[in-house]
Amino acid sequence: MDIQQLKKIFGERYGEPQATYSSPGRINLIGEHTDYNGGFVLPGAIDKGMTLALRVTGSDKIRLFSADYDELSEFGLNESDKPSQGWAKYVFGVVREMSKRGKQVSGFDAAFYGDVPLGAGLSSSAALESAFAFALNDVFELGIDKFELALIGQATEHNYVGVKCGIMDQFASLFGKQGHLIRLDCRSLEYQYVPFDPKGYKLVLIDSRVKHELVNNPYNRRRESCETAAAAIRLRHPEVEFLRDATPDMLEEARAEINAEDYMRAQFAIGEVRRLLDACDALVKDDYATVGAKMYETHDGLSKLYEVSCEELDFLNDCAKKYEVTGSRIMGGGFGGCTINLVRDEKHDAFIAGTLADYKAKFNIDASVYDAVISDGARRID
Ligand code: GLA
């Protein structure tokens, strides 16, 4: 699918589109599960995302066509009009969250497709929310700034999808900048663009093509563990708002009041906030060996302390070590998806060929490989 095909599909159903928009998925170099702990993240938008065509009708209905699923969803603008299709609630949520902020849209027709692989940890859902938030803000001239658009996407996840996510994915999708990572302070939303062009290295994603759908919403449980641990630390250190503010010593002091599981989660989160800052210092010095070492440490923590990895992703991480990749780790929320790999040019080909073969032999799955091309955020196409 491409934009021309999308316009054609739109044209056959609804007539000439008024405008087209696109918003990307993201990678994150380091700083995982730190966003909802008030810490830093280091994401970048990628060259894959969600693209939509749209036309305002002024009715009280939204007609939404998913070109990927070849499915139509029709729903109204009110809270009671929730669509039945899972994929449509991302758009419904955006409309509702805008309305809660006093920004009202009328009915519209839209069609969309995505080229960001689903379930790969590349934030296809944030790309969808951000594409619609950006587009509706533009066509209806609502005057919402990009910070608020990101918060609208995040609130959509919280209130209409049921994932208590942080702000990283929506922020990266909206604020992405070609050739730059974003060093984002998730508490204050202050951010800096960090040029990222590691000479002699490639940034490669290996998609395990597995997504373990676990019961009891393990992502939300991780967040609760962190909040519980932060609350226990706060009894002695009132200045600790989030785990971002805590030190390993503070965690030790409170150990008796924290259960073993929450303790492990907090250990990881506190360590990860520090690791990100160390990696940023190393990046400025073009010290990719240190950045890579930090990535491996993050994987270890995500696997053993945070327990969001899985057999397939641990195997891919071992492959990276075997083929002398500088840095590698599971990326995103976890339980499947991609590893992100920082690999020297001369090691690249052997790493890819070897890993694909080893992974196939072990799991009988063909992993996919994507170059991480750091690109611009949400935009109007025409
Ligand atoms: C998901 C969430 C983000 C973030 C990551 C883990 O992508 O949407 O907010 O918490 O997991 O870093």
Tab-separated table of N, CA and C in Angstrom, residues 265-366:
chain	number	residue	atom	x	y	z
A	265	ARG	N	11.530	-4.823	40.365
A	265	ARG	CA	11.097	-3.849	39.347
A	265	ARG	C	11.754	-2.490	39.608
A	266	ALA	N	11.743	-2.110	40.892
A	266	ALA	CA	12.303	-0.798	41.246
A	266	ALA	C	13.814	-0.767	41.024
A	267	GLN	N	14.466	-1.882	41.332
A	267	GLN	CA	15.916	-1.965	41.094
A	267	GLN	C	16.224	-1.677	39.638
A	268	PHE	N	15.452	-2.313	38.762
A	268	PHE	CA	15.670	-2.076	37.336
A	268	PHE	C	15.434	-0.614	36.983
A	269	ALA	N	14.279	-0.089	37.414
A	269	ALA	CA	13.883	1.270	36.982
A	269	ALA	C	14.898	2.304	37.459
A	270	ILE	N	15.359	2.177	38.697
A	270	ILE	CA	16.328	3.143	39.223
A	270	ILE	C	17.633	3.031	38.434
A	271	GLY	N	18.048	1.806	38.153
A	271	GLY	CA	19.271	1.594	37.370
A	271	GLY	C	19.146	2.123	35.952
A	272	GLU	N	17.971	1.979	35.380
A	272	GLU	CA	17.769	2.363	33.986
A	272	GLU	C	17.810	3.888	33.809
A	273	VAL	N	17.306	4.607	34.769
A	273	VAL	CA	17.362	6.073	34.703
A	273	VAL	C	18.830	6.508	34.634
A	274	ARG	N	19.651	5.912	35.467
A	274	ARG	CA	21.087	6.215	35.511
A	274	ARG	C	21.762	5.804	34.191
A	275	ARG	N	21.430	4.599	33.726
A	275	ARG	CA	22.066	4.076	32.502
A	275	ARG	C	21.824	4.999	31.318
A	276	LEU	N	20.622	5.522	31.237
A	276	LEU	CA	20.313	6.412	30.116
A	276	LEU	C	21.215	7.646	30.161
A	277	LEU	N	21.380	8.203	31.357
A	277	LEU	CA	22.203	9.412	31.459
A	277	LEU	C	23.650	9.084	31.093
A	278	ASP	N	24.130	7.930	31.547
A	278	ASP	CA	25.496	7.506	31.189
A	278	ASP	C	25.622	7.325	29.679
A	279	ALA	N	24.605	6.729	29.079
A	279	ALA	CA	24.655	6.507	27.627
A	279	ALA	C	24.662	7.845	26.887
A	280	CYS	N	23.908	8.821	27.384
A	280	CYS	CA	23.886	10.146	26.743
A	280	CYS	C	25.271	10.790	26.823
A	281	ASP	N	25.921	10.678	27.978
A	281	ASP	CA	27.287	11.225	28.108
A	281	ASP	C	28.214	10.553	27.103
A	282	ALA	N	28.086	9.247	26.968
A	282	ALA	CA	28.952	8.502	26.040
A	282	ALA	C	28.658	8.904	24.592
A	283	LEU	N	27.393	9.140	24.297
A	283	LEU	CA	27.009	9.520	22.917
A	283	LEU	C	27.691	10.816	22.491
A	284	VAL	N	27.726	11.764	23.390
A	284	VAL	CA	28.347	13.059	23.088
A	284	VAL	C	29.820	12.878	22.711
A	285	LYS	N	30.441	11.867	23.319
A	285	LYS	CA	31.869	11.618	23.040
A	285	LYS	C	32.055	10.614	21.915
A	286	ASP	N	30.998	10.259	21.226
A	286	ASP	CA	31.070	9.223	20.186
A	286	ASP	C	31.639	7.917	20.732
A	287	ASP	N	31.381	7.667	22.000
A	287	ASP	CA	31.898	6.458	22.645
A	287	ASP	C	30.830	5.356	22.530
A	288	TYR	N	30.793	4.735	21.370
A	288	TYR	CA	29.720	3.768	21.113
A	288	TYR	C	29.913	2.444	21.846
A	289	ALA	N	31.164	2.168	22.224
A	289	ALA	CA	31.396	0.947	22.998
A	289	ALA	C	30.642	1.039	24.329
A	290	THR	N	30.693	2.211	24.957
A	290	THR	CA	29.983	2.383	26.225
A	290	THR	C	28.473	2.374	26.005
A	291	VAL	N	28.008	3.066	24.972
A	291	VAL	CA	26.563	3.051	24.675
A	291	VAL	C	26.103	1.601	24.529
A	292	GLY	N	26.873	0.827	23.759
A	292	GLY	CA	26.516	-0.576	23.509
A	292	GLY	C	26.501	-1.397	24.791
A	293	ALA	N	27.508	-1.169	25.642
A	293	ALA	CA	27.561	-1.920	26.909
A	293	ALA	C	26.313	-1.614	27.742
A	294	LYS	N	25.902	-0.361	27.732
A	294	LYS	CA	24.692	0.029	28.489
A	294	LYS	C	23.453	-0.666	27.913
A	295	MET	N	23.407	-0.781	26.602
A	295	MET	CA	22.256	-1.459	25.984
A	295	MET	C	22.173	-2.917	26.453
A	296	TYR	N	23.320	-3.580	26.479
A	296	TYR	CA	23.313	-4.970	26.973
A	296	TYR	C	22.871	-5.037	28.444
A	297	GLU	N	23.340	-4.073	29.234
A	297	GLU	CA	22.924	-4.049	30.654
A	297	GLU	C	21.404	-3.867	30.756
A	298	THR	N	20.878	-3.004	29.905
A	298	THR	CA	19.424	-2.793	29.914
A	298	THR	C	18.703	-4.095	29.581
A	299	HIS	N	19.194	-4.806	28.577
A	299	HIS	CA	18.529	-6.059	28.233
A	299	HIS	C	18.523	-7.014	29.428
A	300	ASP	N	19.666	-7.105	30.055
A	300	ASP	CA	19.792	-7.986	31.209
A	300	ASP	C	18.762	-7.647	32.284
A	301	GLY	N	18.651	-6.364	32.567
A	301	GLY	CA	17.701	-5.912	33.580
A	301	GLY	C	16.259	-6.162	33.161
A	302	LEU	N	15.967	-5.894	31.895
A	302	LEU	CA	14.595	-6.100	31.405
A	302	LEU	C	14.228	-7.577	31.468
A	303	SER	N	15.232	-8.420	31.248
A	303	SER	CA	14.987	-9.856	31.244
A	303	SER	C	14.901	-10.403	32.667
A	304	LYS	N	15.852	-10.058	33.518
A	304	LYS	CA	15.946	-10.737	34.821
A	304	LYS	C	15.224	-10.002	35.954
A	305	LEU	N	15.235	-8.685	35.926
A	305	LEU	CA	14.616	-7.935	37.030
A	305	LEU	C	13.197	-7.474	36.676
A	306	TYR	N	13.063	-6.955	35.451
A	306	TYR	CA	11.751	-6.425	35.067
A	306	TYR	C	10.870	-7.521	34.481
A	307	GLU	N	11.527	-8.586	34.023
A	307	GLU	CA	10.841	-9.770	33.488
A	307	GLU	C	9.811	-9.431	32.401
A	308	VAL	N	10.283	-8.663	31.414
A	308	VAL	CA	9.422	-8.373	30.266
A	308	VAL	C	10.019	-8.935	28.966
A	309	SER	N	11.079	-9.745	29.088
A	309	SER	CA	11.610	-10.377	27.882
A	309	SER	C	10.955	-11.751	27.723
A	310	CYS	N	11.442	-12.530	26.815
A	310	CYS	CA	10.904	-13.873	26.599
A	310	CYS	C	12.019	-14.688	25.935
A	311	GLU	N	11.764	-15.965	25.794
A	311	GLU	CA	12.777	-16.873	25.262
A	311	GLU	C	13.326	-16.380	23.913
A	312	GLU	N	12.428	-15.976	23.038
A	312	GLU	CA	12.837	-15.576	21.681
A	312	GLU	C	13.732	-14.335	21.712
A	313	LEU	N	13.357	-13.361	22.533
A	313	LEU	CA	14.130	-12.122	22.583
A	313	LEU	C	15.459	-12.323	23.301
A	314	ASP	N	15.474	-13.178	24.311
A	314	ASP	CA	16.755	-13.483	24.967
A	314	ASP	C	17.677	-14.196	23.981
A	315	PHE	N	17.089	-15.043	23.169
A	315	PHE	CA	17.895	-15.746	22.154
A	315	PHE	C	18.485	-14.741	21.163
A	316	LEU	N	17.674	-13.791	20.707
A	316	LEU	CA	18.178	-12.787	19.761
A	316	LEU	C	19.284	-11.945	20.391
A	317	ASN	N	19.140	-11.700	21.678
A	317	ASN	CA	20.186	-10.947	22.378
A	317	ASN	C	21.484	-11.768	22.448
A	318	ASP	N	21.338	-13.065	22.679
A	318	ASP	CA	22.530	-13.930	22.680
A	318	ASP	C	23.169	-13.979	21.294
A	319	CYS	N	22.343	-13.988	20.267
A	319	CYS	CA	22.888	-13.968	18.902
A	319	CYS	C	23.746	-12.713	18.698
A	320	ALA	N	23.237	-11.584	19.198
A	320	ALA	CA	23.984	-10.328	19.040
A	320	ALA	C	25.368	-10.462	19.666
A	321	LYS	N	25.420	-11.085	20.833
A	321	LYS	CA	26.732	-11.281	21.486
A	321	LYS	C	27.606	-12.197	20.639
A	322	LYS	N	26.984	-13.269	20.174
A	322	LYS	CA	27.734	-14.254	19.384
A	322	LYS	C	28.359	-13.603	18.149
A	323	TYR	N	27.612	-12.706	17.506
A	323	TYR	CA	28.111	-12.088	16.266
A	323	TYR	C	28.753	-10.715	16.514
A	324	GLU	N	29.161	-10.501	17.760
A	324	GLU	CA	29.982	-9.339	18.136
A	324	GLU	C	29.327	-7.998	17.805
A	325	VAL	N	28.061	-7.928	18.139
A	325	VAL	CA	27.335	-6.663	17.992
A	325	VAL	C	27.681	-5.776	19.199
A	326	THR	N	27.857	-4.486	18.949
A	326	THR	CA	28.324	-3.570	19.999
A	326	THR	C	27.306	-3.410	21.127
A	327	GLY	N	26.024	-3.297	20.756
A	327	GLY	CA	24.977	-3.164	21.773
A	327	GLY	C	23.678	-3.753	21.267
A	328	SER	N	22.913	-4.379	22.161
A	328	SER	CA	21.662	-5.001	21.735
A	328	SER	C	20.743	-5.142	22.943
A	329	ARG	N	19.465	-5.004	22.685
A	329	ARG	CA	18.502	-5.188	23.778
A	329	ARG	C	17.086	-5.293	23.221
A	330	ILE	N	16.214	-5.857	24.017
A	330	ILE	CA	14.789	-5.852	23.659
A	330	ILE	C	14.321	-4.400	23.735
A	331	MET	N	13.410	-4.027	22.846
A	331	MET	CA	12.971	-2.633	22.789
A	331	MET	C	11.462	-2.527	22.973
A	332	GLY	N	11.034	-1.480	23.662
A	332	GLY	CA	9.600	-1.222	23.827
A	332	GLY	C	9.055	-1.866	25.087
A	333	GLY	N	7.748	-2.066	25.122
A	333	GLY	CA	7.074	-2.553	26.321
A	333	GLY	C	7.502	-3.960	26.716
A	334	GLY	N	7.804	-4.810	25.722
A	334	GLY	CA	8.301	-6.158	26.007
A	334	GLY	C	7.357	-7.272	25.573
A	335	PHE	N	7.659	-8.488	26.044
A	335	PHE	CA	6.880	-9.707	25.772
A	335	PHE	C	6.864	-10.075	24.288
A	336	GLY	N	7.898	-9.661	23.584
A	336	GLY	CA	7.976	-9.969	22.155
A	336	GLY	C	8.481	-8.741	21.423
A	337	GLY	N	8.296	-8.737	20.113
A	337	GLY	CA	8.713	-7.576	19.327
A	337	GLY	C	10.173	-7.654	18.901
A	338	CYS	N	10.841	-6.518	18.911
A	338	CYS	CA	12.172	-6.381	18.306
A	338	CYS	C	13.303	-6.318	19.321
A	339	THR	N	14.501	-6.637	18.836
A	339	THR	CA	15.703	-6.129	19.499
A	339	THR	C	16.208	-4.956	18.673
A	340	ILE	N	16.823	-4.008	19.362
A	340	ILE	CA	17.504	-2.905	18.679
A	340	ILE	C	19.002	-3.158	18.833
A	341	ASN	N	19.717	-3.048	17.721
A	341	ASN	CA	21.116	-3.462	17.695
A	341	ASN	C	21.997	-2.372	17.101
A	342	LEU	N	23.041	-2.035	17.831
A	342	LEU	CA	24.041	-1.083	17.343
A	342	LEU	C	25.236	-1.925	16.887
A	343	VAL	N	25.458	-1.958	15.598
A	343	VAL	CA	26.418	-2.944	15.067
A	343	VAL	C	27.407	-2.266	14.132
A	344	ARG	N	28.663	-2.645	14.274
A	344	ARG	CA	29.704	-2.071	13.408
A	344	ARG	C	29.438	-2.501	11.965
A	345	ASP	N	29.727	-1.598	11.022
A	345	ASP	CA	29.481	-1.888	9.605
A	345	ASP	C	30.051	-3.245	9.191
A	346	GLU	N	31.270	-3.513	9.619
A	346	GLU	CA	31.927	-4.735	9.136
A	346	GLU	C	31.352	-6.008	9.763
A	347	LYS	N	30.600	-5.858	10.845
A	347	LYS	CA	29.997	-7.032	11.483
A	347	LYS	C	28.555	-7.259	10.994
A	348	HIS	N	28.026	-6.265	10.320
A	348	HIS	CA	26.590	-6.236	10.025
A	348	HIS	C	26.099	-7.471	9.253
A	349	ASP	N	26.731	-7.747	8.127
A	349	ASP	CA	26.197	-8.795	7.246
A	349	ASP	C	26.230	-10.181	7.906
A	350	ALA	N	27.352	-10.462	8.582
A	350	ALA	CA	27.459	-11.777	9.238
A	350	ALA	C	26.441	-11.886	10.379
A	351	PHE	N	26.241	-10.774	11.069
A	351	PHE	CA	25.270	-10.758	12.172
A	351	PHE	C	23.858	-11.072	11.659
A	352	ILE	N	23.466	-10.394	10.587
A	352	ILE	CA	22.111	-10.593	10.066
A	352	ILE	C	21.949	-12.031	9.548
A	353	ALA	N	22.864	-12.456	8.708
A	353	ALA	CA	22.739	-13.797	8.119
A	353	ALA	C	22.762	-14.859	9.215
A	354	GLY	N	23.708	-14.726	10.146
A	354	GLY	CA	23.853	-15.726	11.209
A	354	GLY	C	22.619	-15.766	12.102
A	355	THR	N	22.133	-14.579	12.483
A	355	THR	CA	20.988	-14.517	13.403
A	355	THR	C	19.728	-15.086	12.754
A	356	LEU	N	19.496	-14.719	11.495
A	356	LEU	CA	18.294	-15.235	10.823
A	356	LEU	C	18.326	-16.757	10.766
A	357	ALA	N	19.497	-17.290	10.447
A	357	ALA	CA	19.627	-18.756	10.341
A	357	ALA	C	19.474	-19.417	11.711
A	358	ASP	N	20.140	-18.857	12.728
A	358	ASP	CA	20.076	-19.452	14.068
A	358	ASP	C	18.646	-19.408	14.621
A	359	TYR	N	17.990	-18.283	14.394
A	359	TYR	CA	16.633	-18.087	14.932
A	359	TYR	C	15.651	-19.049	14.268
A	360	LYS	N	15.831	-19.191	12.960
A	360	LYS	CA	14.972	-20.123	12.212
A	360	LYS	C	15.188	-21.559	12.707
A	361	ALA	N	16.459	-21.916	12.888
A	361	ALA	CA	16.767	-23.281	13.336
A	361	ALA	C	16.173	-23.536	14.719
A	362	LYS	N	16.192	-22.541	15.564
A	362	LYS	CA	15.730	-22.734	16.953
A	362	LYS	C	14.191	-22.681	17.063
A	363	PHE	N	13.569	-21.687	16.418
A	363	PHE	CA	12.125	-21.485	16.640
A	363	PHE	C	11.268	-21.753	15.404
A	364	ASN	N	11.932	-22.037	14.306
A	364	ASN	CA	11.224	-22.206	13.025
A	364	ASN	C	10.380	-20.965	12.666
A	365	ILE	N	10.942	-19.804	12.936
A	365	ILE	CA	10.285	-18.533	12.588
A	365	ILE	C	11.287	-17.712	11.770
A	366	ASP	N	10.772	-17.067	10.721
A	366	ASP	CA	11.617	-16.139	9.961
A	366	ASP	C	11.548	-14.767	10.616
